[in-house]
Coordinates of C-alpha atoms in Angstrom, one line a residue:
Chain A
M36 CA 57.0 28.4 -166.2
P37 CA 59.0 28.6 -169.3
M38 CA 57.2 29.4 -172.7
L39 CA 57.5 26.4 -175.0
D40 CA 58.5 26.6 -178.7
D41 CA 54.6 25.9 -179.7
D42 CA 56.3 23.9 -182.8
L43 CA 57.0 21.2 -180.4
L44 CA 53.7 21.0 -179.2
A45 CA 51.2 17.9 -179.5
T46 CA 47.7 18.5 -179.9
P47 CA 46.4 20.3 -176.8
A48 CA 43.8 19.2 -175.4
C49 CA 41.6 22.5 -174.6
L50 CA 42.8 26.6 -174.3
G51 CA 42.4 27.2 -170.6
I52 CA 41.7 30.7 -169.8
D53 CA 41.9 32.2 -165.9
W54 CA 40.7 35.8 -166.8
G55 CA 40.4 38.2 -163.6
S56 CA 40.4 41.3 -162.3
T57 CA 43.9 42.3 -163.0
S58 CA 44.6 39.7 -165.8
L59 CA 44.5 37.2 -168.5
R60 CA 46.5 33.8 -168.1
A61 CA 46.1 31.4 -171.1
A62 CA 47.7 27.9 -171.4
L63 CA 46.7 25.2 -173.5
L64 CA 46.5 22.1 -171.6
D65 CA 47.2 18.3 -172.1
A66 CA 44.0 16.4 -171.2
D67 CA 45.0 15.6 -167.6
G68 CA 45.5 19.7 -166.9
R69 CA 49.0 20.1 -167.5
V70 CA 50.9 23.2 -169.1
L71 CA 51.8 22.9 -172.4
A72 CA 52.2 26.3 -173.0
E73 CA 51.1 29.3 -170.9
R74 CA 50.7 32.7 -172.0
S75 CA 49.3 36.0 -169.4
A76 CA 48.7 39.8 -170.0
P77 CA 47.6 42.7 -167.3
C78 CA 44.3 43.4 -169.2
G79 CA 42.5 42.4 -166.2
L80 CA 38.7 43.9 -166.0
L81 CA 39.9 46.7 -164.6
Q82 CA 41.9 47.9 -167.3
L83 CA 40.5 46.2 -170.0
P84 CA 37.9 49.8 -171.6
A85 CA 33.8 48.7 -172.2
G86 CA 33.7 46.6 -175.2
G87 CA 37.6 45.1 -175.4
W88 CA 37.3 41.6 -174.0
A89 CA 36.9 40.3 -178.1
D90 CA 39.4 42.5 -178.7
A91 CA 42.7 41.8 -176.0
F92 CA 41.2 37.7 -176.4
E93 CA 42.0 37.9 -179.7
R94 CA 45.1 39.6 -179.4
Q95 CA 46.6 36.8 -176.7
V96 CA 44.8 34.0 -178.5
G97 CA 43.7 34.4 -181.9
D98 CA 46.9 32.7 -182.6
W99 CA 46.5 29.6 -180.5
R100 CA 42.8 29.5 -181.9
A101 CA 44.0 29.9 -185.6
R102 CA 46.5 26.7 -185.3
W103 CA 43.8 24.4 -183.8
P104 CA 40.3 25.6 -185.5
A105 CA 38.9 22.6 -183.4
L106 CA 40.0 23.4 -179.5
R107 CA 37.9 23.6 -177.4
T108 CA 37.9 27.1 -175.2
L109 CA 37.4 27.6 -171.7
M110 CA 37.2 30.7 -169.3
A111 CA 36.6 31.2 -166.1
G112 CA 36.6 34.6 -163.7
M113 CA 35.9 37.8 -163.8
V114 CA 35.7 37.6 -167.8
G115 CA 31.9 36.4 -166.9
S116 CA 31.3 39.1 -164.7
R117 CA 28.3 41.7 -164.9
H118 CA 31.4 44.2 -166.1
G119 CA 33.3 41.1 -167.6
W120 CA 32.9 40.2 -171.4
S121 CA 29.3 38.3 -171.6
E122 CA 28.0 37.6 -168.4
A123 CA 27.4 33.8 -167.0
P124 CA 24.6 33.7 -164.3
Y125 CA 25.3 32.0 -161.1
C126 CA 24.9 28.3 -160.8
G127 CA 23.9 27.9 -157.1
V128 CA 25.0 25.2 -154.5
P129 CA 25.5 22.6 -154.4
A130 CA 28.0 23.2 -157.3
G131 CA 30.1 20.0 -158.7
A132 CA 31.3 19.4 -162.0
G133 CA 28.5 18.0 -163.5
E134 CA 25.9 21.2 -162.2
L135 CA 28.9 24.2 -163.9
A136 CA 29.5 22.1 -167.3
A137 CA 25.8 21.9 -168.1
A138 CA 25.7 25.6 -167.0
L139 CA 28.6 26.9 -169.0
H140 CA 28.0 30.2 -170.7
W141 CA 28.8 29.6 -174.5
L142 CA 29.9 32.7 -176.3
E143 CA 30.6 29.7 -179.8
P144 CA 28.1 26.8 -178.8
G145 CA 30.8 24.0 -177.8
R146 CA 33.9 25.7 -179.0
L147 CA 34.4 29.0 -176.6
G148 CA 32.3 28.9 -172.8
I149 CA 32.7 30.4 -169.7
V150 CA 32.3 28.4 -166.5
P151 CA 29.7 30.1 -164.3
G152 CA 30.1 31.8 -160.8
V153 CA 28.6 30.1 -158.0
D154 CA 26.2 32.2 -155.4
C155 CA 25.1 30.8 -151.8
D156 CA 23.1 32.4 -149.3
D157 CA 24.0 33.3 -145.2
A158 CA 21.0 33.5 -144.2
G159 CA 19.6 36.3 -146.5
V160 CA 22.8 37.7 -147.5
P161 CA 23.6 36.3 -150.8
D162 CA 27.8 35.4 -151.5
V163 CA 29.3 34.5 -154.8
M164 CA 32.4 33.3 -156.6
R165 CA 33.5 33.2 -159.9
G166 CA 36.7 31.3 -160.7
E167 CA 37.4 30.2 -157.2
E168 CA 34.7 27.1 -158.3
T169 CA 36.9 26.1 -160.8
Q170 CA 39.7 26.0 -158.8
V171 CA 37.8 24.1 -156.5
I172 CA 36.7 21.6 -159.3
G173 CA 41.0 21.0 -160.2
A174 CA 42.2 20.7 -156.4
M175 CA 39.4 18.1 -155.8
A176 CA 40.1 16.0 -158.9
L177 CA 43.7 16.5 -158.1
L178 CA 43.6 15.2 -154.7
Q179 CA 41.4 12.6 -156.0
R180 CA 39.2 13.5 -152.7
R181 CA 34.8 14.3 -152.5
D182 CA 34.7 16.4 -149.7
A183 CA 37.2 19.3 -148.0
T184 CA 37.7 22.5 -147.1
L185 CA 39.1 24.4 -148.7
V186 CA 40.7 28.3 -148.1
L187 CA 41.8 30.3 -151.5
P188 CA 43.3 33.6 -150.0
G189 CA 43.3 36.8 -152.0
T190 CA 42.0 40.2 -152.3
H191 CA 38.5 38.2 -151.4
S192 CA 39.4 35.1 -149.9
K193 CA 36.9 32.6 -150.0
W194 CA 36.7 29.5 -147.7
V195 CA 34.8 26.6 -149.1
R196 CA 33.6 23.8 -148.4
V197 CA 32.9 20.2 -150.8
E198 CA 30.8 17.6 -149.9
H199 CA 30.3 14.8 -152.6
G200 CA 32.2 16.3 -154.6
R201 CA 29.4 19.4 -154.7
I202 CA 30.6 23.0 -153.6
R203 CA 28.3 22.8 -150.4
H204 CA 28.5 26.6 -148.5
F205 CA 31.2 29.1 -148.7
A206 CA 32.4 32.7 -147.3
T207 CA 33.8 35.3 -149.0
A208 CA 36.4 38.0 -146.3
M209 CA 37.5 40.8 -147.5
S210 CA 41.0 40.2 -146.3
G211 CA 43.6 41.3 -148.8
E212 CA 41.3 44.3 -149.5
A213 CA 41.4 44.9 -145.7
Y214 CA 45.5 44.4 -145.4
A215 CA 45.7 47.1 -148.1
L216 CA 43.8 50.1 -146.8
W217 CA 44.8 49.5 -143.9
R218 CA 48.9 48.9 -145.1
R219 CA 48.0 51.9 -147.5
Q220 CA 45.1 54.6 -146.6
S221 CA 44.8 54.9 -142.9
M222 CA 46.0 56.3 -140.4
L223 CA 48.2 53.3 -139.3
A224 CA 50.1 53.9 -143.2
R225 CA 52.1 56.7 -140.8
S226 CA 53.3 54.3 -138.8
L227 CA 54.6 51.8 -141.4
P228 CA 57.9 52.0 -143.5
A229 CA 56.8 53.6 -146.8
G230 CA 57.7 51.8 -150.1
E231 CA 57.1 48.0 -151.0
D232 CA 56.8 45.5 -147.9
G233 CA 59.8 43.3 -147.8
P234 CA 60.1 39.4 -146.9
I235 CA 57.6 38.4 -143.9
D236 CA 58.4 38.2 -140.7
D237 CA 57.5 35.0 -139.1
A238 CA 58.0 36.4 -135.8
A239 CA 55.8 39.1 -136.3
F240 CA 53.0 37.5 -138.0
D241 CA 52.8 34.7 -135.6
A242 CA 51.9 36.8 -132.6
G243 CA 49.3 38.8 -134.8
V244 CA 47.9 35.9 -135.9
E245 CA 47.8 35.4 -131.8
R246 CA 46.7 38.4 -130.9
A247 CA 43.2 37.8 -133.4
Q248 CA 42.3 35.1 -131.4
R249 CA 42.3 37.2 -128.3
D250 CA 38.7 39.0 -127.4
G251 CA 38.4 42.3 -128.5
G252 CA 38.1 41.9 -132.4
L253 CA 39.6 43.5 -135.5
L254 CA 39.0 47.1 -134.8
H255 CA 40.4 46.9 -132.0
H256 CA 43.9 45.1 -132.5
L257 CA 44.6 46.8 -135.7
F258 CA 45.2 49.8 -132.9
G259 CA 47.4 48.0 -131.0
V260 CA 49.8 48.4 -134.6
R261 CA 49.5 52.1 -133.8
T262 CA 50.7 52.1 -130.1
L263 CA 53.0 49.2 -130.3
A264 CA 55.2 52.0 -133.4
L265 CA 54.1 54.6 -130.5
F266 CA 56.4 52.6 -127.2
E267 CA 58.6 51.2 -129.6
H268 CA 57.6 47.9 -128.6
R269 CA 58.0 46.3 -131.7
P270 CA 60.9 47.5 -134.5
A271 CA 58.6 49.6 -137.5
A272 CA 60.1 47.5 -140.1
S273 CA 58.4 44.1 -138.3
L274 CA 54.9 45.8 -138.4
A275 CA 53.4 45.3 -141.9
S276 CA 54.0 41.6 -141.0
Y277 CA 52.5 41.8 -137.8
L278 CA 49.3 43.7 -139.1
S279 CA 48.9 40.8 -142.1
G280 CA 48.6 38.2 -138.9
L281 CA 46.2 40.3 -137.5
V282 CA 43.9 40.5 -140.6
I283 CA 44.8 37.2 -141.1
G284 CA 44.5 35.6 -137.9
D285 CA 41.0 37.8 -137.9
E286 CA 39.6 35.7 -141.2
L287 CA 41.1 32.4 -139.5
R288 CA 39.1 33.0 -136.4
A289 CA 36.2 33.4 -137.9
L290 CA 35.8 31.3 -140.7
A291 CA 37.6 28.5 -139.5
P292 CA 35.1 27.1 -137.2
P293 CA 32.0 28.0 -138.6
V294 CA 33.4 26.7 -142.6
A295 CA 36.5 24.2 -141.8
G296 CA 34.9 20.6 -140.8
A297 CA 37.9 18.1 -139.5
G298 CA 40.8 16.8 -141.3
E299 CA 43.3 18.9 -143.7
L300 CA 42.6 22.2 -145.1
V301 CA 43.5 22.9 -148.8
V302 CA 44.4 26.0 -149.9
I303 CA 45.5 26.7 -152.9
G304 CA 47.2 30.4 -154.6
A305 CA 50.2 32.2 -155.3
P306 CA 52.7 30.5 -153.0
G307 CA 54.2 33.3 -150.9
L308 CA 50.3 33.9 -149.5
A309 CA 49.5 30.5 -149.6
A310 CA 52.6 29.6 -147.2
R311 CA 50.9 32.5 -145.0
Y312 CA 47.9 30.8 -144.8
A313 CA 49.0 27.9 -144.1
R314 CA 51.4 28.4 -141.3
A315 CA 49.2 30.4 -139.8
L316 CA 46.5 27.5 -140.3
R317 CA 48.8 25.0 -138.8
R318 CA 49.4 27.3 -135.4
Q319 CA 45.7 26.7 -134.7
G320 CA 45.9 23.1 -134.9
H321 CA 44.7 22.4 -138.9
A322 CA 46.4 20.2 -141.2
T323 CA 47.0 21.7 -144.6
R324 CA 48.2 21.0 -147.5
Q325 CA 48.7 23.5 -150.6
L326 CA 47.8 23.9 -154.3
G327 CA 48.9 26.6 -156.6
D328 CA 47.9 27.3 -160.3
E329 CA 47.3 23.7 -160.9
A330 CA 44.2 23.8 -159.8
C331 CA 42.4 25.9 -162.4
W332 CA 43.8 24.6 -164.8
R333 CA 42.5 21.0 -164.6
G334 CA 39.3 22.3 -163.3
L335 CA 39.0 23.5 -166.5
V336 CA 40.4 19.8 -168.1
E337 CA 37.5 18.7 -166.0
L338 CA 34.8 20.5 -166.7
G339 CA 36.0 20.1 -170.7
R340 CA 35.5 16.3 -169.7
R341 CA 32.0 16.7 -168.3
I342 CA 31.0 18.7 -171.8
D343 CA 32.2 15.7 -173.5
A344 CA 30.5 13.0 -171.7
R345 CA 26.8 14.6 -172.1
Chain B
M85 CA 25.9 77.5 -128.3
P86 CA 24.8 81.0 -129.0
M87 CA 28.1 83.7 -128.4
L88 CA 27.1 85.6 -125.4
D89 CA 28.8 88.9 -125.3
D90 CA 32.0 89.4 -123.2
D91 CA 30.7 92.1 -121.6
L92 CA 27.6 90.4 -120.1
L93 CA 30.4 88.3 -118.6
A94 CA 30.9 87.0 -114.8
T95 CA 33.9 86.6 -113.5
P96 CA 34.8 82.6 -114.7
A97 CA 36.2 79.7 -112.8
C98 CA 38.4 78.0 -116.3
L99 CA 39.3 78.8 -119.5
G100 CA 39.1 75.3 -120.9
I101 CA 40.2 74.3 -124.3
D102 CA 39.7 71.2 -126.3
W103 CA 42.0 70.4 -129.2
G104 CA 41.9 67.8 -130.9
S105 CA 42.9 66.4 -134.3
T106 CA 40.5 68.7 -136.6
S107 CA 39.6 71.6 -134.2
L108 CA 40.3 73.7 -131.4
R109 CA 37.1 74.6 -129.2
A110 CA 37.1 76.8 -126.1
A111 CA 35.2 78.3 -123.5
L112 CA 34.6 80.2 -120.6
L113 CA 34.0 77.9 -118.0
D114 CA 31.3 78.6 -114.5
A115 CA 32.0 76.7 -111.4
D116 CA 30.7 73.5 -112.4
G117 CA 31.1 73.7 -115.8
R118 CA 28.7 75.7 -117.7
V119 CA 29.9 77.5 -120.7
L120 CA 29.5 81.4 -119.9
A121 CA 31.0 81.9 -123.9
E122 CA 32.3 79.3 -126.6
R123 CA 34.3 79.9 -129.5
S124 CA 35.8 76.8 -131.6
A125 CA 38.1 77.0 -135.2
P126 CA 39.1 74.3 -137.8
C127 CA 42.9 74.2 -136.5
G128 CA 43.6 71.3 -135.1
L129 CA 46.5 69.1 -134.4
L130 CA 46.3 67.8 -138.9
Q131 CA 45.9 71.9 -140.2
L132 CA 48.9 73.1 -137.8
P133 CA 51.8 73.5 -139.6
A134 CA 54.5 72.0 -136.6
G135 CA 55.3 75.1 -134.1
G136 CA 51.8 76.6 -134.8
W137 CA 50.7 76.1 -131.5
A138 CA 51.7 79.2 -129.8
D139 CA 50.5 81.0 -132.7
A140 CA 47.3 79.8 -133.3
F141 CA 46.5 79.8 -129.1
E142 CA 47.4 83.1 -128.9
R143 CA 45.2 83.6 -132.1
Q144 CA 41.9 82.3 -130.9
V145 CA 42.3 82.9 -127.0
G146 CA 45.0 85.5 -126.5
D147 CA 41.8 88.5 -125.5
W148 CA 40.2 86.1 -123.1
R149 CA 43.4 85.4 -121.6
A150 CA 44.3 88.9 -121.6
R151 CA 41.2 89.9 -119.7
W152 CA 41.0 88.1 -116.8
P153 CA 45.3 87.4 -116.8
A154 CA 44.7 85.1 -113.2
L155 CA 42.2 83.1 -114.6
R156 CA 43.5 79.4 -115.6
T157 CA 43.4 78.1 -119.1
L158 CA 43.3 73.7 -118.8
M159 CA 43.7 71.8 -122.0
A160 CA 42.9 67.9 -123.4
G161 CA 43.1 66.1 -126.4
M162 CA 46.1 65.9 -128.5
V163 CA 47.7 68.9 -128.5
G164 CA 49.6 66.9 -125.3
S165 CA 50.4 64.4 -127.9
R166 CA 54.2 64.1 -129.2
H167 CA 53.6 66.0 -132.4
G168 CA 51.3 68.0 -130.3
W169 CA 52.1 72.0 -128.7
S170 CA 53.7 70.0 -125.6
E171 CA 54.2 66.4 -125.1
A172 CA 52.1 65.5 -121.9
P173 CA 53.5 62.0 -121.0
Y174 CA 50.6 59.0 -119.9
C175 CA 49.0 58.6 -117.0
G176 CA 48.7 54.8 -116.1
V177 CA 45.5 53.4 -115.2
P178 CA 43.9 52.9 -112.6
A179 CA 43.6 56.9 -113.2
G180 CA 41.1 59.5 -111.5
A181 CA 40.8 62.7 -111.1
G182 CA 43.4 63.1 -108.6
E183 CA 45.6 61.4 -110.4
L184 CA 45.4 63.3 -113.7
A185 CA 45.7 66.1 -111.8
A186 CA 48.3 65.6 -109.7
A187 CA 50.4 64.7 -113.8
L188 CA 48.8 67.8 -115.0
H189 CA 51.8 69.1 -117.8
W190 CA 52.0 73.1 -117.2
L191 CA 53.6 75.3 -119.8
E192 CA 53.1 77.8 -117.2
P193 CA 52.9 76.8 -114.0
G194 CA 49.5 77.1 -112.3
R195 CA 48.3 78.5 -114.9
L196 CA 48.3 77.1 -119.1
G197 CA 47.7 73.8 -118.4
I198 CA 47.5 70.2 -120.5
V199 CA 45.9 67.2 -119.4
P200 CA 47.5 64.3 -119.5
G201 CA 46.2 60.9 -121.6
V202 CA 46.1 58.2 -120.3
D203 CA 47.3 54.8 -120.9
C204 CA 46.9 50.9 -120.3
D205 CA 48.0 47.1 -120.9
D206 CA 46.0 44.4 -122.8
A207 CA 48.1 41.6 -122.3
G208 CA 51.6 43.4 -124.3
V209 CA 49.8 45.6 -126.5
P210 CA 49.2 49.3 -125.4
D211 CA 46.4 51.1 -125.6
V212 CA 45.8 54.6 -125.2
M213 CA 43.1 58.0 -124.9
R214 CA 44.0 61.5 -125.4
G215 CA 40.6 63.9 -124.2
E216 CA 38.9 61.5 -123.3
E217 CA 40.0 60.9 -119.8
T218 CA 38.7 64.7 -119.2
Q219 CA 35.1 63.6 -121.0
V220 CA 34.8 60.4 -118.7
I221 CA 35.7 62.6 -115.1
G222 CA 33.3 65.2 -115.9
A223 CA 31.1 62.5 -117.2
M224 CA 31.0 61.1 -113.3
A225 CA 30.5 63.5 -111.9
L226 CA 27.1 65.3 -113.9
L227 CA 26.4 61.8 -112.9
Q228 CA 27.4 61.7 -109.6
R229 CA 28.9 58.0 -110.1
R230 CA 31.5 56.2 -108.8
D231 CA 31.5 53.1 -111.3
A232 CA 30.4 52.9 -115.1
T233 CA 31.0 51.8 -118.9
L234 CA 31.8 54.6 -121.4
V235 CA 31.3 54.5 -124.8
L236 CA 33.0 57.0 -126.6
P237 CA 32.4 56.9 -130.3
G238 CA 34.7 58.8 -133.1
T239 CA 37.7 58.0 -135.2
H240 CA 39.0 55.7 -132.7
S241 CA 36.1 54.8 -130.4
K242 CA 37.5 54.2 -126.5
W243 CA 35.2 51.9 -124.4
V244 CA 36.4 52.8 -120.9
R245 CA 35.2 51.1 -117.6
V246 CA 35.2 52.7 -114.2
E247 CA 35.4 51.8 -110.8
H248 CA 35.5 53.8 -107.7
G249 CA 35.8 56.9 -109.5
R250 CA 38.6 55.8 -111.2
I251 CA 39.5 54.9 -114.7
R252 CA 40.4 51.3 -114.0
H253 CA 41.0 49.6 -118.1
F254 CA 39.5 50.6 -121.8
A255 CA 39.9 49.6 -125.1
T256 CA 39.9 51.3 -128.4
A257 CA 37.9 50.4 -131.9
M258 CA 39.2 52.2 -134.8
S259 CA 35.6 52.3 -136.0
G260 CA 35.0 55.8 -137.5
E261 CA 38.1 55.9 -139.5
A262 CA 37.0 51.8 -140.6
Y263 CA 33.6 53.3 -141.8
A264 CA 34.9 55.9 -143.5
L265 CA 37.6 53.9 -145.4
W266 CA 35.0 51.1 -146.1
R267 CA 33.0 53.8 -147.7
R268 CA 35.6 55.8 -150.0
Q269 CA 37.8 53.9 -150.2
S270 CA 37.4 50.4 -151.0
M271 CA 35.9 48.3 -153.3
L272 CA 32.1 48.6 -151.6
A273 CA 32.4 52.4 -152.6
R274 CA 31.1 51.7 -156.0
S275 CA 28.1 49.9 -154.7
L276 CA 27.2 52.8 -153.0
P277 CA 25.7 56.3 -153.6
A278 CA 28.3 59.1 -154.7
G279 CA 28.7 62.4 -152.8
E280 CA 27.3 63.0 -148.8
D281 CA 25.6 60.5 -146.8
G282 CA 22.0 61.3 -146.0
P283 CA 20.0 60.9 -143.0
I284 CA 20.6 57.3 -141.1
D285 CA 18.1 54.2 -142.9
D286 CA 17.0 52.6 -138.9
A287 CA 16.2 49.8 -140.5
A288 CA 19.3 49.0 -142.8
F289 CA 21.9 50.3 -139.8
D290 CA 19.3 47.5 -137.5
A291 CA 19.9 45.4 -140.1
G292 CA 23.7 45.8 -140.3
V293 CA 23.8 46.1 -136.3
E294 CA 21.8 42.4 -136.7
R295 CA 24.1 40.7 -139.1
A296 CA 27.0 42.2 -137.4
Q297 CA 26.2 39.7 -134.4
R298 CA 26.4 36.5 -136.8
D299 CA 29.0 34.5 -137.3
G300 CA 31.7 34.8 -139.8
G301 CA 33.2 38.0 -138.8
L302 CA 33.4 41.5 -140.0
L303 CA 35.8 41.1 -143.4
H304 CA 32.9 38.4 -144.4
H305 CA 30.0 40.5 -143.9
L306 CA 31.5 43.6 -145.7
F307 CA 31.2 41.8 -148.7
G308 CA 27.5 41.7 -148.3
V309 CA 27.0 44.6 -148.9
R310 CA 28.6 44.0 -152.2
T311 CA 26.3 41.5 -152.9
L312 CA 23.8 42.6 -151.5
A313 CA 23.7 45.6 -154.4
L314 CA 24.9 43.0 -156.5
F315 CA 20.9 40.9 -156.1
E316 CA 19.3 44.4 -155.3
H317 CA 18.1 42.7 -152.5
R318 CA 18.3 46.3 -150.6
P319 CA 18.3 49.7 -152.5
A320 CA 21.5 51.1 -153.0
A321 CA 20.5 54.1 -150.6
S322 CA 19.8 52.0 -147.8
L323 CA 23.4 50.7 -147.7
A324 CA 25.7 53.2 -146.6
S325 CA 23.5 52.4 -142.8
Y326 CA 23.6 49.0 -143.5
L327 CA 27.4 49.3 -143.7
S328 CA 27.5 51.5 -140.3
G329 CA 25.3 49.2 -138.7
L330 CA 28.0 46.8 -139.4
V331 CA 31.2 48.6 -138.3
I332 CA 29.5 49.7 -134.8
G333 CA 27.6 46.6 -134.6
D334 CA 31.0 44.8 -134.8
E335 CA 32.5 47.1 -131.7
L336 CA 29.8 46.3 -130.1
R337 CA 29.6 42.8 -130.7
A338 CA 33.3 42.5 -129.8
L339 CA 33.8 45.0 -126.8
A340 CA 30.5 45.1 -124.9
P341 CA 31.3 42.2 -123.3
P342 CA 34.9 42.3 -122.4
V343 CA 34.2 45.8 -120.9
A344 CA 30.2 46.2 -120.0
G345 CA 29.4 45.4 -116.9
A346 CA 25.6 45.2 -115.8
G347 CA 23.6 48.6 -116.3
E348 CA 23.2 51.9 -117.8
L349 CA 26.1 52.6 -120.4
V350 CA 26.9 55.9 -120.8
V351 CA 27.8 57.6 -125.0
I352 CA 28.9 60.2 -124.8
G353 CA 29.8 62.4 -128.7
A354 CA 28.2 64.5 -130.5
P355 CA 24.7 64.1 -130.8
G356 CA 24.4 62.3 -134.4
L357 CA 26.4 59.7 -133.8
A358 CA 26.2 58.9 -130.1
A359 CA 22.5 58.6 -130.8
R360 CA 23.6 55.6 -133.2
Y361 CA 25.0 53.9 -130.8
A362 CA 22.7 54.5 -128.2
R363 CA 20.2 52.7 -131.0
A364 CA 22.3 50.2 -131.6
L365 CA 23.0 49.3 -127.6
R366 CA 19.4 49.8 -126.6
R367 CA 18.4 46.8 -129.2
Q368 CA 21.2 44.5 -128.1
G369 CA 19.7 44.9 -124.2
H370 CA 21.6 48.1 -122.8
A371 CA 20.2 50.8 -121.4
T372 CA 22.2 53.9 -122.1
R373 CA 22.0 57.5 -121.0
Q374 CA 23.6 60.3 -123.2
L375 CA 25.9 63.2 -122.5
G376 CA 27.5 65.8 -124.7
D377 CA 29.8 68.2 -125.2
E378 CA 28.9 69.4 -120.9
A379 CA 30.8 66.4 -120.8
C380 CA 34.4 67.4 -121.7
W381 CA 33.9 71.2 -119.6
R382 CA 32.9 69.4 -116.3
G383 CA 36.1 67.3 -116.5
L384 CA 38.3 70.3 -116.8
V385 CA 36.7 71.9 -113.8
E386 CA 36.8 69.1 -112.1
L387 CA 40.3 68.7 -112.9
G388 CA 40.8 72.1 -112.0
R389 CA 39.4 71.8 -108.5
R390 CA 41.5 69.1 -108.0
I391 CA 44.4 71.0 -108.2
D392 CA 42.8 74.5 -106.0
A393 CA 42.9 71.5 -103.4
R394 CA 46.0 70.0 -103.4

């Protein structure tokens, strides 16, 4: 996304901030959620010192806020968690744009607010999201749909069922974190090349996804990474892709049936990872559609509209 | 196991060594596999320098070998792996005492040998064991059975099906390693008490086992450890037991149906861990029986008998 010259800007409709565990991304948005200007900085929950949120905020977007003093700023993500800037209590399901707008956590009334996360109950065990709710609201607006199943891959992937325009149920899978642990910290790391992963090996990834659909369970199939290396059944360079396929394939096997209805699955995420999920889903017979950053920005603008309408 | 005074010993039938990743255990055994004297040392595959096996062997059992020069020494475990003392090629399935004795890997013919590991194929992906085959042979002799399903919990648990006295099929689950990774290295570690795990909390363990039987998959249920802490639905002190229940419960769910036939399951392992598996299995409706160190010693003696009979 190229940086635009601020001097060229029309008056933006909203300053949107996606502030998560590892980074802050800020964008000046028009009334349809299109990006007029964008910035990002590696100052997420994991990097910021306790109490460092207000300073980081001023540093990153203080000039924009000074230039357009009436502009509303809406933030989503871990910024609203217990260890974030200010805790925004979770909104229960069903949660649509109306419920989220009504529950907005204001730091400056009407001017600076944090979108609440969403919680739900899975047979006595809670599940939570923060930030994904905004992407989901934006995706439904972009696609002009009221019902959908959405997958938001990441460190902790979310599978979300939306009905009648509201988040009805969702489930988290710790897949990205699991991949990183097994890839780098487990006994399997000895069988895998050191250094950064290269481009995905599609055939090995597909084989991992297929394998994960078989009986035996993830903890069993993971051991296969070791034995495939031991017996040289697969080149070591392809094993990281195979491992990724095992983990994502296990997530699909476990969560697609209970969460996904019939019809197209919407995958929202960074292009490379989202494409990997879409590939795995298609091979399991699911139609897919992919969205990226635009979902979050559109979601914040949608919530702003609901606030204006109140 | 108290150390016996060597002077009191009858002539042993066999010197058995269980030499794995983290330790060496050596025992002078009578003709039924009973321990006459036992020693152990923390000098496994992970501690020994490359090429350090012969020195460690001499240091640990050189005096015993000098005292009974005709005594046969049989070793099982990672000592026979590619990075062990000397690689003992895998024996394929079906593998019983006869096949293993015939494939013994001799360092000194008839006098110092390594029991081969066993490999099998699971739809194109190999699986392997080293050391467990000896415990299985011993367990079948101790129980005077020809058919059984055995579970050997550990860092990499083994589920083994024996038919007509031979290992017919088996599957590995990386459950112990998974527990350690999630307990110590993952985001969940922040929700769990630092320091060593205390005694198991049976109710929390049972809840984890039950939870793992529900749809959603391990990667989903793991996230519940975080949310249960976040919402204070369970005391933090009980969460390590709950996590252990999730991991072991997932292993049971995935491997008990394909591997276990009807009838009693035999659990072989250190008393605490084996009791935990037996508890989980009983709650899932399986009858169980528990064995410990005696299985390995009896297995080595059984293999010695087969060698004598050849």
